[in-house]
Amino acid sequence: MSERETRVLADIPGPQLPSEASGQLRTVLRDSLARAAPKNISPGLHAALMSALDDSRRIRCIGSKFVPAVANKVDGAVWIGDALNVRHPLTGGGMTIGLWDVVLLTDLLREHPDLNMRQVTAKWQWQRRPRALVVNVLSVALHALFAAETKELALLREACFDYLARGSYFTMQPSGFLSGLLPNPLLLLFHFFSVAFLAVYLRISNTSVSYPGDALPIRFYSAFYTLFVAARVILPVVWKELQP
């Protein structure tokens, strides 16, 4: 926002948001911050966060949703960006998709002035799909890993950080997915399941920090169950995105 200001995205799971009027929301945020903040966090930063929670201004809250795109069949209107489909806000992909929607639609209208609007939108929806699929699926999958409500998801999260820390294309291509500059769904699946198999290796070799211990047969079972969990995280979202 400025050189001295920033915003923090706080994820509060559950079917209902704690009440702000009663102060419950601020209490939940303080408790979450106390648990999640690194031990070596700057005292100044910690004080600034606590001061922000003491501020009387309303905390901006919005429910996170995943809404796959559907074919536009309304004559005279074109839905773009979040009006067409919504993903988890974790990766900040909303503006990326919205602006690319504008670019692709503008190019089609310029290049094919002879087509009617329904033909243009049909062609546009096909062109936007790979990029939208990558950004949307990645946002949902990363949230599942980073929220990590089970040991298997925590293991996948650890493997994800280990994978990204290797640098080179292990970092460059995932960054391309996040930015919308690498709209390749198959490559996204390759990287996601590479992370999943790295999680399998960490578990079987007993080198995982988040899921240590147990005898070898149990580690084998839990490792391949983690692979199943990974598939359950990403494949249903991909399937929804592929629907016409």
C-alpha positions as CSV (number, residue, x, y, z in Angstrom):
1,M,0.0,0.0,0.0
2,S,2.9,2.3,0.8
3,E,6.5,2.2,2.1
4,R,5.2,2.0,5.6
5,E,1.9,0.1,5.3
6,T,0.9,-3.3,4.2
7,R,-2.1,-5.6,4.2
8,V,-2.4,-9.0,5.8
9,L,-4.6,-11.8,4.5
10,A,-5.9,-13.9,7.4
11,D,-7.7,-17.2,6.7
12,I,-10.4,-18.1,9.2
13,P,-11.8,-21.6,8.5
14,G,-15.3,-22.6,9.4
15,P,-18.8,-22.3,8.1
16,Q,-19.5,-19.0,10.0
17,L,-17.3,-15.9,10.6
18,P,-16.8,-15.0,14.3
19,S,-18.8,-11.9,15.3
20,E,-17.0,-8.6,15.0
21,A,-19.6,-6.7,17.0
22,S,-18.9,-8.8,20.1
23,G,-15.1,-8.7,19.7
24,Q,-14.9,-12.4,18.9
25,L,-13.3,-11.9,15.5
26,R,-10.5,-9.8,16.9
27,T,-9.9,-12.4,19.7
28,V,-9.6,-15.1,17.1
29,L,-7.2,-13.1,15.0
30,R,-5.0,-12.3,18.0
31,D,-4.9,-16.0,19.0
32,S,-4.1,-17.0,15.4
33,L,-1.3,-14.5,15.2
34,A,0.2,-15.7,18.5
35,R,0.2,-19.3,17.1
36,A,1.3,-18.6,13.6
37,A,3.8,-15.8,13.9
38,P,7.5,-16.9,13.7
39,K,9.3,-16.8,17.0
40,N,11.9,-14.4,15.7
41,I,9.3,-11.9,14.3
42,S,10.3,-8.2,14.7
43,P,8.9,-6.7,17.9
44,G,7.9,-3.6,15.9
45,L,6.0,-5.7,13.4
46,H,4.3,-7.7,16.1
47,A,3.3,-4.4,17.9
48,A,2.0,-3.0,14.6
49,L,-0.2,-6.0,14.0
50,M,-1.6,-5.9,17.5
51,S,-2.2,-2.2,17.1
52,A,-4.1,-2.8,13.9
53,L,-6.4,-5.2,15.8
54,D,-7.0,-2.6,18.5
55,D,-8.1,-0.1,15.8
56,S,-11.8,0.7,16.0
57,R,-12.2,0.6,12.2
58,R,-14.1,-2.3,10.7
59,I,-12.1,-5.4,9.7
60,R,-12.8,-6.1,6.1
61,C,-14.1,-9.7,5.7
62,I,-15.3,-11.7,2.7
63,G,-16.1,-15.3,2.3
64,S,-13.8,-17.3,0.1
65,K,-15.5,-19.3,-2.7
66,F,-14.6,-21.4,-5.7
67,V,-17.0,-20.8,-8.6
68,P,-16.0,-22.5,-12.0
69,A,-16.8,-20.6,-15.2
70,V,-19.8,-21.5,-17.2
71,A,-20.6,-20.9,-20.9
72,N,-22.0,-17.4,-21.5
73,K,-25.4,-17.7,-23.2
74,V,-26.7,-14.2,-22.5
75,D,-26.9,-12.1,-25.7
76,G,-25.6,-8.6,-25.3
77,A,-23.4,-9.3,-22.2
78,V,-19.9,-10.8,-21.6
79,W,-19.0,-11.9,-18.1
80,I,-15.3,-11.5,-17.3
81,G,-13.0,-11.8,-14.3
82,D,-14.8,-12.5,-11.0
83,A,-18.2,-12.1,-12.6
84,L,-17.5,-15.3,-14.6
85,N,-15.6,-17.4,-12.1
86,V,-14.0,-17.1,-8.6
87,R,-11.0,-18.8,-7.0
88,H,-9.5,-18.7,-3.5
89,P,-7.9,-15.3,-2.8
90,L,-4.7,-16.9,-1.4
91,T,-2.7,-16.4,-4.6
92,G,-4.2,-13.1,-5.6
93,G,-5.1,-14.4,-9.0
94,G,-8.3,-12.5,-9.5
95,M,-6.8,-9.4,-11.2
96,T,-4.5,-11.7,-13.2
97,I,-7.5,-13.6,-14.7
98,G,-9.6,-10.4,-15.1
99,L,-6.9,-8.5,-17.0
100,W,-6.1,-11.5,-19.2
101,D,-9.8,-11.8,-20.0
102,V,-9.8,-8.2,-21.2
103,V,-6.7,-8.8,-23.3
104,L,-7.9,-11.9,-25.0
105,L,-11.4,-10.6,-25.7
106,T,-10.1,-7.3,-27.1
107,D,-7.7,-9.2,-29.4
108,L,-10.5,-11.4,-30.7
109,L,-12.8,-8.5,-31.3
110,R,-10.1,-6.7,-33.2
111,E,-9.0,-9.7,-35.3
112,H,-12.4,-11.1,-36.1
113,P,-14.8,-8.2,-36.7
114,D,-16.8,-10.4,-39.0
115,L,-17.9,-12.8,-36.3
116,N,-21.0,-12.3,-34.3
117,M,-20.7,-11.9,-30.5
118,R,-21.8,-15.4,-29.6
119,Q,-19.0,-16.8,-31.9
120,V,-16.5,-14.4,-30.3
121,T,-17.4,-15.3,-26.8
122,A,-17.3,-19.1,-27.6
123,K,-13.8,-18.7,-29.0
124,W,-12.7,-16.5,-26.1
125,Q,-13.9,-18.9,-23.5
126,W,-11.9,-21.6,-25.1
127,Q,-8.8,-19.4,-25.2
128,R,-9.1,-18.3,-21.6
129,R,-9.6,-21.7,-20.2
130,P,-5.9,-23.0,-19.8
131,R,-4.8,-19.9,-17.9
132,A,-7.9,-19.7,-15.8
133,L,-7.6,-23.4,-15.0
134,V,-4.0,-23.1,-13.9
135,V,-4.5,-20.0,-11.6
136,N,-7.8,-21.3,-10.2
137,V,-6.7,-24.8,-9.4
138,L,-3.4,-23.6,-8.0
139,S,-5.2,-21.2,-5.6
140,V,-7.5,-24.0,-4.2
141,A,-4.7,-26.6,-4.0
142,L,-2.2,-24.3,-2.2
143,H,-4.9,-23.2,0.3
144,A,-5.6,-26.9,1.1
145,L,-1.8,-27.5,1.6
146,F,-1.1,-24.3,3.6
147,A,-4.2,-24.7,5.8
148,A,-3.0,-28.3,6.5
149,E,-5.8,-29.7,8.7
150,T,-4.3,-33.3,8.6
151,K,-0.9,-34.9,8.9
152,E,-1.0,-35.8,5.2
153,L,-1.6,-32.2,4.1
154,A,1.1,-31.0,6.5
155,L,3.5,-33.5,4.8
156,L,2.5,-32.2,1.4
157,R,3.1,-28.6,2.6
158,E,6.5,-29.5,3.8
159,A,7.3,-31.2,0.4
160,C,6.0,-28.1,-1.4
161,F,8.5,-25.8,0.5
162,D,11.3,-28.4,0.0
163,Y,10.5,-28.5,-3.8
164,L,10.5,-24.7,-4.2
165,A,13.7,-24.4,-2.2
166,R,15.5,-26.4,-4.9
167,G,15.6,-23.3,-7.2
168,S,16.0,-23.4,-11.0
169,Y,12.9,-24.6,-12.8
170,F,11.5,-26.0,-9.5
171,T,10.9,-22.4,-8.6
172,M,10.6,-20.6,-12.0
173,Q,7.8,-22.7,-13.5
174,P,5.6,-22.6,-10.3
175,S,6.2,-18.8,-10.3
176,G,5.0,-18.8,-13.9
177,F,1.8,-20.6,-12.8
178,L,1.1,-18.0,-10.1
179,S,1.7,-15.1,-12.4
180,G,-0.5,-16.5,-15.2
181,L,2.5,-16.4,-17.6
182,L,2.7,-20.2,-17.9
183,P,-0.9,-21.4,-18.8
184,N,-0.1,-25.1,-19.1
185,P,-2.5,-27.4,-17.1
186,L,-0.5,-30.5,-17.8
187,L,2.7,-29.0,-16.6
188,L,0.8,-27.8,-13.5
189,L,-0.3,-31.4,-12.8
190,F,3.3,-32.6,-13.4
191,H,4.7,-30.2,-10.8
192,F,1.9,-30.9,-8.3
193,F,2.4,-34.7,-8.4
194,S,6.2,-34.2,-8.3
195,V,5.6,-32.5,-5.0
196,A,3.3,-35.4,-3.9
197,F,6.0,-38.0,-4.8
198,L,8.5,-35.9,-2.9
199,A,6.2,-36.2,0.1
200,V,6.1,-39.9,-0.4
201,Y,9.9,-40.0,-0.3
202,L,10.1,-37.8,2.8
203,R,7.7,-40.1,4.6
204,I,9.2,-43.4,3.6
205,S,12.8,-42.3,4.3
206,N,11.6,-40.9,7.7
207,T,13.2,-37.5,6.9
208,S,9.9,-35.5,7.3
209,V,9.8,-32.9,10.0
210,S,6.0,-32.7,10.0
211,Y,5.2,-36.4,10.0
212,P,8.1,-38.3,11.6
213,G,8.4,-41.7,13.3
214,D,6.5,-45.0,12.9
215,A,7.7,-48.4,11.6
216,L,8.5,-48.9,8.0
217,P,5.2,-50.7,7.0
218,I,3.2,-47.9,8.5
219,R,5.3,-45.2,6.7
220,F,4.7,-47.0,3.4
221,Y,1.0,-47.0,4.0
222,S,0.8,-43.4,5.1
223,A,3.1,-42.3,2.3
224,F,0.8,-43.7,-0.4
225,Y,-2.3,-42.5,1.4
226,T,-0.7,-39.1,1.2
227,L,-0.5,-39.6,-2.6
228,F,-4.2,-40.4,-2.6
229,V,-4.9,-37.2,-0.5
230,A,-3.0,-35.2,-3.1
231,A,-5.1,-36.6,-5.9
232,R,-8.2,-35.9,-3.9
233,V,-7.1,-32.2,-3.5
234,I,-6.4,-31.4,-7.1
235,L,-8.3,-33.7,-9.4
236,P,-11.9,-32.7,-8.4
237,V,-11.1,-29.1,-9.0
238,V,-9.5,-29.8,-12.4
239,W,-12.6,-31.8,-13.3
240,K,-14.9,-28.9,-12.4
241,E,-12.8,-26.5,-14.4
242,L,-12.9,-28.7,-17.5
243,Q,-16.7,-28.8,-17.6
244,P,-18.2,-26.9,-20.6
